[in-house]
XYZ file of C-alpha atoms in Angstrom:
642
model
C -17.843 -10.790 13.298
C -19.149 -7.451 14.784
C -18.361 -4.313 12.201
C -18.997 -0.896 14.870
C -17.084 1.406 12.400
C -17.226 3.860 15.688
C -17.334 6.459 13.253
C -18.209 9.721 15.311
C -21.484 11.827 14.888
C -21.994 15.271 14.540
C -20.846 17.776 11.586
C -18.340 16.405 9.461
C -15.677 19.173 10.256
C -15.773 18.807 14.276
C -16.048 15.182 13.898
C -12.115 14.540 14.055
C -11.477 17.271 17.670
C -15.415 15.964 19.172
C -13.686 12.298 19.253
C -10.190 13.504 20.344
C -12.098 15.614 23.118
C -14.268 12.867 24.005
C -11.538 10.102 24.157
C -9.640 8.986 27.138
C -6.202 10.097 27.838
C -3.427 8.635 29.871
C -1.510 10.365 32.634
C 1.806 11.658 31.632
C 2.974 9.867 34.746
C 0.950 6.875 33.944
C 2.471 6.402 30.685
C 5.728 5.171 31.166
C 3.537 1.842 32.935
C 2.243 0.782 29.326
C 4.597 -0.873 26.856
C 3.252 -0.719 23.173
C 4.866 -3.073 20.230
C 5.163 -1.517 17.751
C 5.975 -3.904 13.604
C 7.487 -1.617 10.930
C 9.220 1.405 10.665
C 7.980 2.670 7.391
C 6.734 6.368 7.618
C 3.120 5.202 9.360
C 5.278 2.673 12.055
C 8.672 5.103 12.604
C 6.511 8.043 13.026
C 4.146 5.958 15.293
C 7.029 4.665 17.474
C 8.614 8.175 17.422
C 4.938 10.051 19.133
C 4.371 7.437 21.430
C 8.070 6.976 23.384
C 7.913 11.283 23.155
C 4.749 11.074 24.833
C 6.612 8.919 27.564
C 5.104 5.222 26.618
C 7.719 2.533 26.442
C 7.711 1.003 22.821
C 9.037 -1.857 21.550
C 9.660 -1.389 17.793
C 10.353 -4.322 15.108
C 11.821 -4.241 11.623
C 12.786 -7.043 9.194
C 15.601 -4.680 7.730
C 18.322 -4.213 9.614
C 18.251 -0.526 10.246
C 14.257 1.275 10.303
C 15.606 3.614 7.509
C 15.742 0.832 4.441
C 12.111 0.388 4.719
C 10.286 0.395 1.545
C 8.350 4.042 2.337
C 12.154 4.857 1.114
C 11.082 4.075 -2.392
C 7.993 6.547 -2.932
C 9.439 9.438 -5.082
C 6.801 12.034 -6.220
C 5.272 13.495 -2.922
C 3.098 14.240 -0.240
C -0.322 15.840 -0.119
C -1.673 18.436 1.472
C -4.552 20.995 1.559
C -2.452 24.236 2.554
C -3.710 25.936 -1.069
C -0.533 27.892 -1.181
C -0.829 28.424 -4.723
C -4.876 29.971 -3.810
C -6.110 28.003 -6.287
C -9.066 26.603 -5.075
C -7.406 24.164 -2.634
C -9.329 23.565 0.739
C -9.391 20.555 3.148
C -13.037 19.735 1.453
C -11.606 19.623 -1.953
C -8.646 17.239 -0.722
C -11.759 14.976 1.374
C -13.743 15.265 -1.930
C -10.919 14.540 -4.606
C -9.535 12.045 -2.275
C -13.174 10.045 -1.771
C -14.262 10.298 -5.708
C -10.921 9.082 -6.666
C -11.556 5.918 -4.427
C -14.953 5.578 -6.510
C -16.620 6.273 -3.395
C -15.756 2.933 -1.531
C -14.141 4.669 1.473
C -15.628 5.706 4.683
C -16.207 9.670 4.751
C -15.213 10.924 8.282
C -11.610 8.945 7.728
C -11.048 10.570 4.897
C -12.181 13.878 5.933
C -9.617 13.551 9.010
C -7.121 12.297 6.664
C -7.104 15.664 4.702
C -7.494 17.752 7.571
C -4.560 16.475 9.259
C -2.770 16.658 6.141
C -1.399 20.248 7.068
C -0.085 19.140 9.993
C 2.199 16.622 8.607
C 3.455 19.239 6.454
C 4.017 21.714 9.555
C 5.994 18.674 11.917
C 8.035 17.767 9.154
C 9.526 20.903 7.699
C 10.416 21.471 11.584
C 12.055 18.658 11.554
C 14.015 19.667 8.435
C 12.842 17.598 5.718
C 13.973 19.423 2.394
C 10.909 20.179 0.766
C 11.674 22.241 -2.645
C 11.063 25.940 -2.483
C 9.829 28.806 -4.802
C 12.414 31.541 -5.199
C 10.690 33.474 -2.442
C 11.536 30.380 -0.182
C 7.567 29.191 0.509
C 7.241 25.526 -0.367
C 6.923 24.074 -4.080
C 3.705 22.180 -5.219
C 3.016 20.473 -7.842
C -0.003 18.747 -9.435
C -0.718 15.270 -9.172
C -2.949 13.024 -11.189
C -7.227 13.185 -10.120
C -6.757 16.858 -9.037
C -6.748 19.851 -10.701
C -5.034 22.016 -8.295
C -1.247 21.855 -6.901
C -0.841 20.358 -3.680
C 1.714 18.070 -3.696
C 4.685 19.213 -1.830
C 8.154 16.988 -2.770
C 11.519 16.716 -2.581
C 12.892 16.397 -5.668
C 11.988 12.627 -6.714
C 13.043 11.187 -3.358
C 10.341 12.519 -1.202
C 9.689 9.277 0.636
C 13.071 8.866 1.132
C 13.809 12.183 2.577
C 9.957 11.856 4.979
C 11.584 8.595 6.268
C 14.756 10.325 7.645
C 12.645 12.580 9.055
C 10.592 9.658 11.138
C 13.633 8.236 11.535
C 15.669 10.711 12.637
C 12.703 11.260 15.700
C 12.777 7.280 16.283
C 16.353 7.401 16.561
C 16.189 10.379 19.131
C 13.881 8.059 21.315
C 15.801 4.925 20.887
C 18.692 7.192 22.580
C 16.611 7.745 25.396
C 15.877 4.634 26.563
C 12.094 4.911 25.200
C 12.048 2.731 22.437
C 13.766 -0.820 22.404
C 14.776 -1.376 18.735
C 14.723 -5.111 17.336
C 16.217 -5.393 13.514
C 16.311 -8.195 11.470
C 13.015 -9.761 13.486
C 10.256 -11.165 11.261
C 6.709 -11.258 12.732
C 5.115 -14.795 12.846
C 2.230 -14.638 14.792
C -0.044 -12.586 17.062
C -0.346 -13.816 20.541
C -4.520 -13.408 22.154
C -4.125 -13.607 26.044
C -8.035 -13.299 27.092
C -9.102 -12.008 23.725
C -6.889 -9.028 23.819
C -4.015 -8.808 21.422
C -1.058 -8.813 24.082
C 2.611 -9.915 22.440
C 4.157 -11.296 18.867
C 6.014 -14.526 18.431
C 8.696 -13.576 15.787
C 12.164 -15.071 14.137
C 15.347 -13.538 14.347
C 16.502 -13.382 11.190
C 20.524 -14.127 11.705
C 19.972 -16.912 14.118
C 16.715 -18.389 13.419
C 15.629 -18.453 17.551
C 11.908 -17.983 17.693
C 11.466 -14.852 20.486
C 8.224 -14.129 22.333
C 7.577 -10.387 23.297
C 4.680 -9.008 25.528
C 2.854 -5.721 25.533
C -0.305 -3.809 26.419
C -0.919 -3.130 22.437
C 0.356 -4.053 19.564
C 0.514 -1.770 16.508
C 1.159 -3.508 13.003
C 2.662 -1.165 10.683
C 4.088 -3.838 7.973
C 2.816 -2.324 4.377
C 0.721 -3.944 1.614
C 0.947 -7.383 -0.661
C 1.765 -6.456 -3.878
C 4.193 -9.073 -4.327
C 1.800 -11.802 -4.069
C 1.909 -11.048 -7.981
C 5.074 -11.684 -7.967
C 6.469 -8.868 -10.007
C 5.811 -5.487 -8.370
C 7.549 -2.368 -7.384
C 7.363 -3.207 -3.721
C 10.387 -4.175 -1.910
C 11.396 -8.163 -2.690
C 11.290 -7.976 1.523
C 7.142 -6.551 1.631
C 5.060 -9.122 2.346
C 1.445 -10.492 3.864
C 2.542 -12.626 7.012
C 2.208 -9.878 10.192
C -1.605 -8.836 8.742
C -2.425 -12.884 7.297
C -1.148 -14.203 10.877
C -3.175 -11.489 12.351
C -6.707 -12.345 10.319
C -5.683 -15.957 11.201
C -6.045 -14.894 14.643
C -9.118 -13.155 14.447
C -9.038 -10.006 12.632
C -11.220 -9.473 9.679
C -8.961 -8.663 6.349
C -10.754 -5.930 4.196
C -11.650 -5.197 0.616
C -8.270 -7.614 -0.501
C -9.187 -7.663 -4.271
C -8.506 -3.726 -4.283
C -5.343 -3.295 -5.304
C -3.582 -0.135 -7.237
C -1.900 -0.728 -10.942
C 0.605 2.026 -11.216
C 0.381 3.525 -14.816
C 4.388 4.722 -14.980
C 6.767 1.504 -14.491
C 9.517 0.629 -16.416
C 7.800 -2.486 -18.745
C 8.630 -6.287 -17.873
C 12.125 -6.828 -20.277
C 12.994 -10.369 -19.554
C 11.811 -13.912 -17.844
C 14.712 -13.001 -15.001
C 13.369 -10.031 -13.314
C 12.422 -10.148 -9.520
C 10.388 -7.002 -9.559
C 9.466 -3.955 -11.389
C 11.046 -0.342 -10.670
C 7.875 2.882 -10.189
C 8.503 5.856 -12.119
C 7.038 9.075 -10.194
C 3.636 9.886 -11.281
C 4.901 13.440 -10.753
C 6.750 12.836 -14.258
C 2.903 12.952 -15.808
C 3.099 16.714 -15.305
C 5.234 17.664 -17.999
C 5.306 14.169 -20.057
C 2.825 13.315 -22.899
C 1.511 10.138 -23.316
C 1.177 8.394 -26.534
C 1.462 5.793 -28.907
C 1.657 5.322 -33.112
C -1.563 5.989 -34.370
C -1.199 2.615 -36.869
C -1.484 -0.659 -35.480
C 1.988 -2.234 -35.682
C 4.136 0.873 -36.118
C 7.767 0.127 -35.483
C 9.044 3.798 -36.456
C 11.913 4.650 -33.728
C 9.918 7.554 -31.634
C 11.671 10.159 -33.684
C 10.706 8.699 -36.669
C 7.072 9.245 -36.041
C 5.655 12.579 -37.003
C 3.117 14.184 -34.965
C -0.050 13.534 -37.549
C 1.171 9.506 -36.515
C 0.825 9.802 -33.367
C -2.098 9.384 -30.742
C -2.404 11.482 -27.641
C -5.059 9.059 -25.892
C -5.646 10.638 -22.597
C -5.178 14.363 -23.354
C -7.806 13.074 -26.529
C -10.218 11.259 -24.437
C -9.940 13.193 -21.054
C -9.319 17.157 -22.325
C -10.075 18.766 -18.749
C -7.520 16.594 -17.088
C -5.392 15.424 -20.126
C -2.290 13.326 -18.611
C -2.863 13.726 -15.003
C -6.363 11.483 -15.298
C -6.501 9.333 -11.952
C -3.933 5.894 -11.685
C -6.719 3.898 -12.878
C -7.967 5.429 -15.634
C -4.184 5.709 -16.926
C -3.365 2.818 -16.724
C -6.615 0.852 -17.977
C -6.356 3.157 -20.963
C -2.452 2.065 -21.616
C -3.469 -1.858 -21.520
C -6.623 -0.944 -24.147
C -3.365 0.705 -26.339
C -1.576 -2.169 -26.231
C -4.645 -4.568 -26.281
C -5.393 -3.057 -29.860
C -1.687 -3.807 -31.368
C -0.724 -0.191 -30.657
C 1.886 -0.986 -28.173
C 5.521 0.135 -28.154
C 9.008 -1.685 -27.428
C 9.898 -5.551 -28.106
C 7.290 -6.848 -26.076
C 4.252 -4.477 -27.440
C 3.309 -3.749 -23.834
C 4.393 -0.353 -23.334
C 3.422 3.285 -24.160
C 5.503 6.210 -24.548
C 5.592 9.017 -22.107
C 7.613 11.859 -23.924
C 9.533 15.236 -22.497
C 10.314 16.695 -25.972
C 7.555 19.326 -25.903
C 8.558 20.178 -22.109
C 12.125 20.875 -23.192
C 11.483 22.692 -26.314
C 9.247 25.008 -23.545
C 10.612 24.946 -20.671
C 14.735 23.971 -21.323
C 16.525 21.172 -20.247
C 18.210 22.527 -17.509
C 14.289 23.240 -16.001
C 13.063 19.888 -16.942
C 16.355 17.980 -15.771
C 16.033 20.456 -12.528
C 12.685 18.323 -11.729
C 13.148 14.941 -12.786
C 17.160 14.717 -12.681
C 16.903 11.916 -10.360
C 14.450 9.984 -12.098
C 15.929 10.639 -15.519
C 19.551 9.212 -14.473
C 17.690 5.753 -12.675
C 15.719 5.210 -15.750
C 18.828 5.475 -18.223
C 20.872 3.069 -16.284
C 18.025 1.123 -16.339
C 17.139 1.395 -19.320
C 20.395 3.083 -20.985
C 17.873 5.217 -23.128
C 18.060 8.838 -22.018
C 14.936 10.181 -21.245
C 15.967 13.788 -22.410
C 16.534 12.716 -25.557
C 13.873 9.847 -26.490
C 10.781 9.516 -24.833
C 10.461 6.768 -21.686
C 8.627 3.602 -21.955
C 6.437 2.562 -19.465
C 3.246 0.841 -18.195
C 1.308 -0.447 -15.683
C 2.504 -2.679 -12.496
C 0.868 -3.752 -9.133
C 2.416 -0.839 -6.647
C 0.106 -0.391 -3.763
C -2.758 -2.604 -2.040
C -6.050 -0.530 -0.805
C -7.709 -3.273 0.812
C -6.399 -4.159 4.441
C -6.931 -5.917 8.000
C -10.235 -3.526 8.736
C -10.187 -0.962 11.558
C -12.558 1.115 13.007
C -12.066 4.555 13.305
C -9.888 4.318 16.011
C -7.760 2.387 13.772
C -8.313 -0.770 15.629
C -8.579 -4.156 13.913
C -11.133 -6.446 15.501
C -9.037 -7.974 18.160
C -9.537 -5.581 21.005
C -5.415 -3.843 21.523
C -4.814 -4.943 17.951
C -4.252 -1.758 15.596
C -2.903 -1.486 11.800
C -1.914 1.523 10.445
C -0.250 2.684 7.154
C -1.261 1.063 4.014
C -1.462 -2.518 6.451
C -5.148 -1.113 6.636
C -8.190 -0.670 4.282
C -9.113 2.254 5.752
C -8.681 5.852 3.496
C -8.191 4.839 -0.027
C -11.670 3.242 -1.086
C -10.936 1.388 -4.295
C -8.039 3.293 -6.073
C -5.413 5.823 -4.205
C -4.725 9.012 -5.971
C -0.936 9.502 -5.825
C 1.125 11.156 -3.124
C -1.465 9.979 -0.910
C 0.158 6.993 0.864
C 2.690 9.181 2.208
C -0.182 11.512 3.653
C -1.654 8.649 5.536
C 1.337 7.202 6.789
C 2.015 9.848 8.750
C -1.147 10.863 9.199
C -1.672 7.575 11.239
C 1.741 7.435 12.990
C 2.339 10.865 14.000
C -1.380 12.454 14.272
C -4.174 9.774 15.188
C -3.026 6.422 16.908
C -1.265 8.137 19.736
C -5.216 9.714 20.600
C -6.778 5.485 19.813
C -3.605 4.095 22.264
C -4.324 6.366 25.011
C -8.250 6.047 24.574
C -7.765 2.051 24.744
C -5.427 1.391 27.264
C -7.243 4.643 29.509
C -10.432 2.450 29.339
C -8.919 -1.013 29.676
C -7.570 -2.842 32.627
C -4.221 -4.884 32.110
C -2.910 -7.618 33.977
C 0.668 -8.062 33.699
C 0.904 -10.851 31.025
C 4.529 -13.212 30.614
C 6.169 -14.723 28.263
C 6.107 -17.924 29.774
C 2.512 -17.507 29.921
C 0.176 -20.524 27.787
C -0.899 -18.108 25.059
C 3.111 -16.981 24.482
C 4.440 -20.934 24.276
C 1.318 -22.742 21.778
C 2.139 -19.707 19.762
C 5.911 -20.040 19.425
C 4.836 -24.194 19.082
C 3.191 -23.121 16.328
C 5.430 -21.166 14.866
C 8.072 -23.273 14.768
C 6.227 -26.754 13.799
C 5.306 -24.596 10.678
C 9.041 -23.595 9.883
C 9.479 -27.457 10.102
C 6.496 -28.512 8.327
C 8.597 -25.723 5.363
C 11.287 -27.716 5.379
C 10.674 -31.272 5.453
C 11.492 -31.296 1.834
C 14.826 -30.052 1.770
C 16.156 -33.741 2.525
C 17.837 -35.728 -0.461
C 18.656 -33.068 -2.985
C 17.114 -30.670 -5.258
C 15.945 -32.894 -8.299
C 12.173 -33.180 -9.065
C 11.521 -30.451 -6.782
C 10.836 -26.861 -7.361
C 12.299 -23.224 -5.794
C 10.389 -21.058 -3.692
C 11.067 -18.640 -6.628
C 9.090 -20.955 -9.084
C 6.181 -21.279 -7.249
C 5.921 -17.882 -6.468
C 5.867 -16.666 -10.389
C 3.454 -19.444 -11.106
C 1.356 -18.039 -8.608
C 2.153 -14.348 -10.005
C 1.267 -15.454 -13.205
C -2.176 -16.906 -11.909
C -3.017 -13.501 -10.125
C -1.982 -11.167 -12.828
C -3.629 -13.024 -15.859
C -7.004 -13.528 -13.883
C -7.479 -10.846 -10.755
C -5.279 -8.045 -12.321
C -5.940 -4.969 -13.912
C -9.070 -6.592 -15.129
C -11.126 -9.509 -14.203
C -13.739 -11.646 -15.251
C -16.005 -14.338 -13.639
C -14.804 -16.991 -15.813
C -10.897 -16.130 -15.171
C -11.576 -15.723 -11.253
C -13.294 -18.966 -11.141
C -11.003 -20.394 -13.129
C -8.026 -19.505 -10.982
C -9.788 -20.355 -7.771
C -9.827 -23.932 -9.077
C -6.131 -23.753 -9.867
C -4.738 -22.342 -6.904
C -4.956 -25.357 -4.706
C -3.021 -27.022 -7.105
C -0.516 -24.526 -7.125
C -0.411 -24.586 -3.085
C -0.300 -28.219 -3.260
C 2.820 -28.360 -5.147
C 4.212 -25.929 -3.166
C 3.904 -28.310 0.280
C 4.852 -31.383 -1.601
C 7.811 -30.294 -3.768
C 9.521 -27.021 -2.855
C 13.294 -27.537 -1.784
C 15.133 -25.342 0.328
C 18.726 -25.189 0.720
C 20.372 -24.679 4.606
C 18.660 -24.904 7.979
C 16.312 -22.800 10.089
C 18.681 -22.297 12.476
C 21.096 -19.043 10.510
C 20.222 -17.025 7.985
C 18.647 -18.606 5.153
C 17.160 -16.354 2.730
C 15.013 -19.363 1.098
C 13.523 -20.104 4.368
C 12.171 -16.687 4.913
C 10.637 -16.315 1.109
C 9.293 -19.558 1.471
C 7.604 -18.508 4.988
C 6.138 -15.812 3.257
C 4.720 -17.138 -0.203
C 3.492 -20.067 1.954
C 1.441 -17.368 2.874
C 0.582 -15.454 0.204
C -0.456 -18.863 -1.175
C -2.988 -19.086 1.439
C -3.679 -15.274 0.967
C -4.415 -15.099 -2.621
C -7.838 -16.911 -2.300
C -9.791 -14.328 -0.115
C -8.096 -11.795 -3.081
C -9.900 -14.142 -5.637
C -12.934 -14.971 -4.017
C -13.602 -10.860 -3.171
C -12.777 -10.201 -6.927
C -15.649 -12.858 -7.624
C -18.006 -11.070 -5.026
C -17.717 -7.511 -6.159
C -19.513 -7.835 -9.826
C -19.151 -3.834 -10.103
C -16.336 -2.234 -11.913
C -14.690 0.540 -9.342
C -11.702 1.929 -9.022
C -8.986 -0.135 -10.329
C -10.877 -3.459 -9.773
C -12.248 -3.661 -13.167
C -14.600 -6.067 -14.312
C -15.349 -6.671 -17.330
C -18.674 -7.403 -17.324
C -19.394 -4.089 -15.535
C -18.259 -1.562 -18.358
C -19.949 1.503 -19.634
C -20.649 2.288 -23.260
C -17.452 4.204 -23.863
C -15.847 1.488 -22.032
C -15.586 3.232 -18.300
C -15.620 1.746 -14.976
C -19.673 1.367 -14.446
C -19.960 1.031 -10.394
C -23.164 -0.459 -8.865
C -23.838 1.929 -5.494
C -27.319 -0.476 -5.027
C -25.908 -3.697 -4.509
C -21.943 -3.250 -3.373
C -21.960 0.688 -1.606
C -20.300 -1.809 1.371
C -16.706 -2.810 2.861
C -16.117 -6.387 2.031
C -14.854 -7.921 5.410
C -13.436 -11.580 4.974
C -13.517 -14.084 8.668
C -11.085 -16.906 8.908
C -13.379 -19.888 10.265
C -10.950 -22.331 10.494
C -7.848 -24.432 7.922
C -9.818 -26.085 5.325
C -13.352 -23.852 6.023
C -14.324 -21.528 3.183
C -14.015 -17.776 4.502
C -17.091 -16.144 5.241
C -17.582 -12.815 4.536
C -19.586 -9.615 6.157
C -20.087 -5.860 5.033
C -20.427 -2.609 6.131
C -22.112 -1.021 4.990
C -21.044 2.832 3.400
C -22.753 5.596 4.153
C -22.608 9.306 2.432
C -24.332 12.217 3.759
C -21.820 14.990 2.918
C -20.711 13.816 -0.979
C -23.521 12.018 -3.444
C -21.941 9.338 -5.288
C -21.773 9.722 -8.945
C -19.846 7.694 -12.156
C -16.185 9.248 -12.374
C -15.993 11.499 -14.796
C -12.562 13.166 -15.898
C -13.303 14.739 -19.646
């Protein structure tokens, strides 16, 4: 497997502009001759579809939901970063680049991260022009707030609904292109396979969720914008439909999968409260701007928070990290919350929660000001927990939120399969081992609005394309493979459910295995144990899962079963990746690799690389390749937020 990053040479700040100038272009009159498939309609997918269609390409866009605007990006709350430096507090493109690459524990490519910081300002201009209602100051300028891992205010926001408002902007742009006929929208379709013709991605096979029909679609290039795989843990903040299937099928067709064990654990989620939850709820990181995190100083203190005096409270983040306080990055905040709970200082009925307290902020700024900032988040918390954060502290605990791993891509966002691109959370490229808050929306829109069009033009402009038909052998073979797999999943659905298991029961078992052994903290023994247990769960699925209904109708059990079958396969390279990476970095904490102060300890000499996994055949052990990371403009150092 060749791993050529194709990162441009030359000065860091000139790489992107030089690269754009050197790339081939497609004459506007010729663009209509090319067709592009985009899978996914979150921020990356919707913005890419709209941009490519606006330029004149014929675009086919696919999504699982009944409407593009129901993509998971809509759940993002806190904000989007950009180096506008409105506050004149020392921000710059270079500082955003440095904070991002440091926050990711020096496990990302310099060129990609600098480009991300560079185009961040264009994103804000684009979104304002679209009418996205960012919060504004009294004088009319856009408001900013601070987020974890940064000492400047660079996060633009629309109350606690930033993802929703940005997605509506992209959805509006996409709708315009649908209306113009340049985008053909296919809703309620799930991608089941990538079709390769003569070594290039030339189409996809999808299942119509409403009718069960298996469809083939061809194009000159394919773009995956299908999000992350956090639901491998069963409980996560991801939408229920978020899955790894599209990326996993691309992997099995030859696309390398990079850093699969890099999973972000978000520190401010509503804690697990029972055995029957199907997902967890995120509370925005922006809450840590004014909320103070604490636990009782004494182990086992079960008094109500209001009854615990200041002298008996442990503000562990403020005490341990005086420079950043409650705004330490997500991995640091998550690990410290777990540490306090492991010490027996956790609160709530399970002991797996810490307090996020707004009492001081309310006293300082007044109820009205705090409510204006976080009102909708407070309402959401109250509806779920029946507790008012204006009166008593929130209870929060870390939960799986985002995946930094994904399909390996070069600087042009192309996978190791020519003609197959991956954008947004679906690729691995910009966040290293840990994503800073408010950077996910930035990457999704950077890829979709500003990067992919250059890459697609170069790819289409430098290759010759024969017309392909959906009746060609590659499409027929892919369709048959998908139908056979569905038949295999349904084979146990005769004879009733007695003695069999539901999809969710097996998914929960997989989730517990992953959380306990490949979650917030990992060690060699646990990972090896998980690797030995995984085949048994996988076999149990194929032998005993029961699915009601058929494949010729709406069948949510069948949809979930297909996704869980892929999670069961994918989990293996997650565990193998975590096992091979014997250092701690970002959210990936190996318990054997810690400093004397229990901070994550990196090993640059041996692990300053991207680990890329290659599928070499069913039943064969996957092969790991390495892309060595080179740092010319930053010097990797032990991260410190003290």
